[in-house]
């Protein structure tokens, strides 16, 4: 059998610990036998990031801009303990943060559904994708403790020399706290475009929610920017695709999502997305079934699993003990990247292969063979297998 040819490379970002082991197994057993893989390889393993003073992360992000499609393995974000463990020169920044800053992207997190693992919310039949605005608000806040008798003001110095002062609070009766947050029209606009584009790509309705009734200037600005961009650039395409854009208050969105059958993209402000994505992920099952894609406003895509490097399993693996690490989200990162490459290059064979790889993965779980994080969530017969056993079973299905 001839292997599938590729015309343009995928940017391949290797990573750390247990997911680095999965990475190699997935490539060797599920991809390389079928695809003449063209990839530009960047080793984002912590050791190599340290050797290159983290330049490799920047290079990988720039390459993703150039080629438009990347696939990334989970990586360690170093803390004090990792600095010691790896003898690092510095406590390097989060690779995902670095890549996100260079691509200026929005992160979409989508659960993978399998028939024998029912979501905790019985009405949910289709995946709910959370799009989180990954800039500003409380993640870039400035805050202060204020003593009793103090006062806090919001002062804005206009470019024209004007000065606007608004009292936040007079702490005459009690000490307290105060906080300043910001966002920018550019960042909100990029977020909106990424969401509209992703909705069109996936033919899913887009919901957006904020608290604009209470936050009449700040949150209202988000609502207005989304509406302006939708009307000017996307309304016609949405109509042609038969999908809808819909704005509602965050509390109303929560109530509606809980009663819905799923299937929508839910765009959230930074904090709402942080919280809601954990809720949605838990309700759909396991972290091992959650994928993530970073989409830049100019149409670059970086695929990865939503989970980390699964450190606890890696230490077991190093001791020679058997592990049962779920490789589904990492397999889907690869299939997502291969499918997108196929779409961009008009390479139908590559798209078909991505579908087959996903189908083989789902069918393996639906036949009752799965890693042990899933067996306790599974309705019906389930056999918990090892990391290698699971990938081996998918490889067998794929061969058929
Ligand atoms: P984690 O690697 O996601 O693992 C947390 C726990 O969740 C695991 O111990 C395991 O539970 C379960 N789990 C996660 N993924 C699983 C999978 N594929 N199969 C089976 N079980 C899975 O998070 P962490 O332990 O907080 O972080 C470990 C390292 O990953 C850190 O160095 C962190 O910096 C990094 N990280 C990277 C990314 C990224 O690159 N995108 C994201 C998050 C964290 P049990 O132990 O109970 O089996
Ligand atoms: Mg969170």
PDB file of C-alpha atoms in Angstrom, residues 67-184:
ATOM      1  CA  UNK A  67       2.959  26.884   7.740  1.00  0.00           C
ATOM      2  CA  UNK A  68      -0.449  27.478   9.367  1.00  0.00           C
ATOM      3  CA  UNK A  69      -0.754  24.130  11.163  1.00  0.00           C
ATOM      4  CA  UNK A  70       1.009  22.819  14.263  1.00  0.00           C
ATOM      5  CA  UNK A  71       0.577  19.910  16.655  1.00  0.00           C
ATOM      6  CA  UNK A  72       1.922  20.140  20.181  1.00  0.00           C
ATOM      7  CA  UNK A  73       2.660  17.593  22.876  1.00  0.00           C
ATOM      8  CA  UNK A  74       2.000  18.586  26.500  1.00  0.00           C
ATOM      9  CA  UNK A  75       4.960  20.326  28.121  1.00  0.00           C
ATOM     10  CA  UNK A  76       6.117  21.087  31.639  1.00  0.00           C
ATOM     11  CA  UNK A  77       5.611  24.654  32.796  1.00  0.00           C
ATOM     12  CA  UNK A  78       8.534  24.950  35.191  1.00  0.00           C
ATOM     13  CA  UNK A  79       8.091  25.897  38.830  1.00  0.00           C
ATOM     14  CA  UNK A  80      10.737  26.010  41.599  1.00  0.00           C
ATOM     15  CA  UNK A  81      10.664  22.230  42.004  1.00  0.00           C
ATOM     16  CA  UNK A  82      11.223  21.677  38.247  1.00  0.00           C
ATOM     17  CA  UNK A  83      14.130  24.135  38.212  1.00  0.00           C
ATOM     18  CA  UNK A  84      15.824  21.882  40.727  1.00  0.00           C
ATOM     19  CA  UNK A  85      14.714  18.588  39.129  1.00  0.00           C
ATOM     20  CA  UNK A  86      16.072  19.575  35.697  1.00  0.00           C
ATOM     21  CA  UNK A  87      18.884  21.886  36.867  1.00  0.00           C
ATOM     22  CA  UNK A  88      17.393  24.720  34.797  1.00  0.00           C
ATOM     23  CA  UNK A  89      19.188  27.971  34.036  1.00  0.00           C
ATOM     24  CA  UNK A  90      15.943  29.862  34.560  1.00  0.00           C
ATOM     25  CA  UNK A  91      12.298  29.299  35.394  1.00  0.00           C
ATOM     26  CA  UNK A  92      11.214  29.433  31.729  1.00  0.00           C
ATOM     27  CA  UNK A  93       7.755  30.748  30.910  1.00  0.00           C
ATOM     28  CA  UNK A  94       4.817  28.542  29.999  1.00  0.00           C
ATOM     29  CA  UNK A  95       5.356  27.393  26.368  1.00  0.00           C
ATOM     30  CA  UNK A  96       1.623  27.697  25.739  1.00  0.00           C
ATOM     31  CA  UNK A  97       1.708  31.277  26.952  1.00  0.00           C
ATOM     32  CA  UNK A  98       4.648  32.070  24.656  1.00  0.00           C
ATOM     33  CA  UNK A  99       2.993  30.444  21.640  1.00  0.00           C
ATOM     34  CA  UNK A 100      -0.331  32.128  22.367  1.00  0.00           C
ATOM     35  CA  UNK A 101       1.346  35.524  22.605  1.00  0.00           C
ATOM     36  CA  UNK A 102       3.050  35.048  19.213  1.00  0.00           C
ATOM     37  CA  UNK A 103      -0.027  33.655  17.439  1.00  0.00           C
ATOM     38  CA  UNK A 104      -2.432  36.043  19.266  1.00  0.00           C
ATOM     39  CA  UNK A 105      -4.841  33.147  19.352  1.00  0.00           C
ATOM     40  CA  UNK A 106      -8.032  31.984  20.963  1.00  0.00           C
ATOM     41  CA  UNK A 107      -8.190  28.565  22.607  1.00  0.00           C
ATOM     42  CA  UNK A 108     -11.119  26.273  21.771  1.00  0.00           C
ATOM     43  CA  UNK A 109     -11.600  23.249  24.007  1.00  0.00           C
ATOM     44  CA  UNK A 110     -13.756  20.447  22.685  1.00  0.00           C
ATOM     45  CA  UNK A 111     -14.692  17.140  24.379  1.00  0.00           C
ATOM     46  CA  UNK A 112     -14.643  13.853  22.465  1.00  0.00           C
ATOM     47  CA  UNK A 113     -17.873  11.887  22.847  1.00  0.00           C
ATOM     48  CA  UNK A 114     -18.107   8.110  22.893  1.00  0.00           C
ATOM     49  CA  UNK A 115     -21.377   6.192  23.106  1.00  0.00           C
ATOM     50  CA  UNK A 116     -20.594   4.147  26.206  1.00  0.00           C
ATOM     51  CA  UNK A 117     -19.492   7.112  28.316  1.00  0.00           C
ATOM     52  CA  UNK A 118     -22.514   9.297  28.979  1.00  0.00           C
ATOM     53  CA  UNK A 119     -22.006  12.935  30.047  1.00  0.00           C
ATOM     54  CA  UNK A 120     -23.063  13.727  33.627  1.00  0.00           C
ATOM     55  CA  UNK A 121     -25.730  16.020  32.167  1.00  0.00           C
ATOM     56  CA  UNK A 122     -28.235  13.593  30.613  1.00  0.00           C
ATOM     57  CA  UNK A 123     -29.508  15.988  27.910  1.00  0.00           C
ATOM     58  CA  UNK A 124     -26.035  16.615  26.434  1.00  0.00           C
ATOM     59  CA  UNK A 125     -25.767  14.628  23.220  1.00  0.00           C
ATOM     60  CA  UNK A 126     -23.218  16.697  21.285  1.00  0.00           C
ATOM     61  CA  UNK A 127     -19.930  18.292  22.311  1.00  0.00           C
ATOM     62  CA  UNK A 128     -19.966  21.759  23.853  1.00  0.00           C
ATOM     63  CA  UNK A 129     -16.925  23.730  22.745  1.00  0.00           C
ATOM     64  CA  UNK A 130     -15.686  26.465  25.071  1.00  0.00           C
ATOM     65  CA  UNK A 131     -13.878  29.415  23.487  1.00  0.00           C
ATOM     66  CA  UNK A 132     -12.000  31.372  26.108  1.00  0.00           C
ATOM     67  CA  UNK A 133     -10.749  34.903  25.548  1.00  0.00           C
ATOM     68  CA  UNK A 134      -7.196  34.487  26.758  1.00  0.00           C
ATOM     69  CA  UNK A 135      -6.304  38.145  27.334  1.00  0.00           C
ATOM     70  CA  UNK A 136      -6.863  40.688  30.080  1.00  0.00           C
ATOM     71  CA  UNK A 137      -9.576  41.167  32.712  1.00  0.00           C
ATOM     72  CA  UNK A 138      -8.602  39.877  36.159  1.00  0.00           C
ATOM     73  CA  UNK A 139      -5.625  37.953  34.692  1.00  0.00           C
ATOM     74  CA  UNK A 140      -3.931  41.310  34.140  1.00  0.00           C
ATOM     75  CA  UNK A 141      -5.405  43.129  37.118  1.00  0.00           C
ATOM     76  CA  UNK A 142      -3.935  45.775  39.370  1.00  0.00           C
ATOM     77  CA  UNK A 143      -5.217  45.542  42.900  1.00  0.00           C
ATOM     78  CA  UNK A 144      -4.858  47.243  46.213  1.00  0.00           C
ATOM     79  CA  UNK A 145      -5.720  46.836  49.835  1.00  0.00           C
ATOM     80  CA  UNK A 146      -7.313  50.039  51.123  1.00  0.00           C
ATOM     81  CA  UNK A 147      -7.223  51.059  54.791  1.00  0.00           C
ATOM     82  CA  UNK A 148     -10.284  52.452  56.563  1.00  0.00           C
ATOM     83  CA  UNK A 149     -10.648  56.142  55.758  1.00  0.00           C
ATOM     84  CA  UNK A 150      -9.012  55.711  52.329  1.00  0.00           C
ATOM     85  CA  UNK A 151     -10.547  56.284  48.937  1.00  0.00           C
ATOM     86  CA  UNK A 152     -10.120  54.664  45.501  1.00  0.00           C
ATOM     87  CA  UNK A 153     -10.572  56.428  42.164  1.00  0.00           C
ATOM     88  CA  UNK A 154     -10.415  55.404  38.524  1.00  0.00           C
ATOM     89  CA  UNK A 155      -8.407  57.990  36.580  1.00  0.00           C
ATOM     90  CA  UNK A 156      -8.168  57.953  32.778  1.00  0.00           C
ATOM     91  CA  UNK A 157      -5.665  60.217  31.022  1.00  0.00           C
ATOM     92  CA  UNK A 158      -6.932  60.817  27.498  1.00  0.00           C
ATOM     93  CA  UNK A 159      -4.604  61.131  24.499  1.00  0.00           C
ATOM     94  CA  UNK A 160      -5.995  64.668  24.078  1.00  0.00           C
ATOM     95  CA  UNK A 161      -4.815  65.677  27.550  1.00  0.00           C
ATOM     96  CA  UNK A 162      -8.218  65.260  29.184  1.00  0.00           C
ATOM     97  CA  UNK A 163      -8.430  63.695  32.623  1.00  0.00           C
ATOM     98  CA  UNK A 164     -11.512  61.766  33.771  1.00  0.00           C
ATOM     99  CA  UNK A 165     -11.854  60.775  37.411  1.00  0.00           C
ATOM    100  CA  UNK A 166     -14.487  58.469  38.837  1.00  0.00           C
ATOM    101  CA  UNK A 167     -14.771  57.501  42.464  1.00  0.00           C
ATOM    102  CA  UNK A 168     -14.678  53.737  42.921  1.00  0.00           C
ATOM    103  CA  UNK A 169     -15.373  53.740  46.642  1.00  0.00           C
ATOM    104  CA  UNK A 170     -14.985  55.755  49.795  1.00  0.00           C
ATOM    105  CA  UNK A 171     -13.752  53.444  52.545  1.00  0.00           C
ATOM    106  CA  UNK A 172     -14.881  55.782  55.374  1.00  0.00           C
ATOM    107  CA  UNK A 173     -16.500  53.033  57.441  1.00  0.00           C
ATOM    108  CA  UNK A 174     -14.325  50.045  56.696  1.00  0.00           C
ATOM    109  CA  UNK A 175     -11.045  48.997  55.156  1.00  0.00           C
ATOM    110  CA  UNK A 176     -11.377  46.949  51.966  1.00  0.00           C
ATOM    111  CA  UNK A 177      -9.974  46.110  48.549  1.00  0.00           C
ATOM    112  CA  UNK A 178      -9.986  47.694  45.102  1.00  0.00           C
ATOM    113  CA  UNK A 179      -9.123  46.358  41.640  1.00  0.00           C
ATOM    114  CA  UNK A 180      -8.405  47.763  38.189  1.00  0.00           C
ATOM    115  CA  UNK A 181      -8.847  45.642  35.056  1.00  0.00           C
ATOM    116  CA  UNK A 182      -8.591  46.350  31.354  1.00  0.00           C
ATOM    117  CA  UNK A 183      -9.095  44.987  27.885  1.00  0.00           C
ATOM    118  CA  UNK A 184      -8.543  46.316  24.355  1.00  0.00           C
TER     119      UNK A 184
END
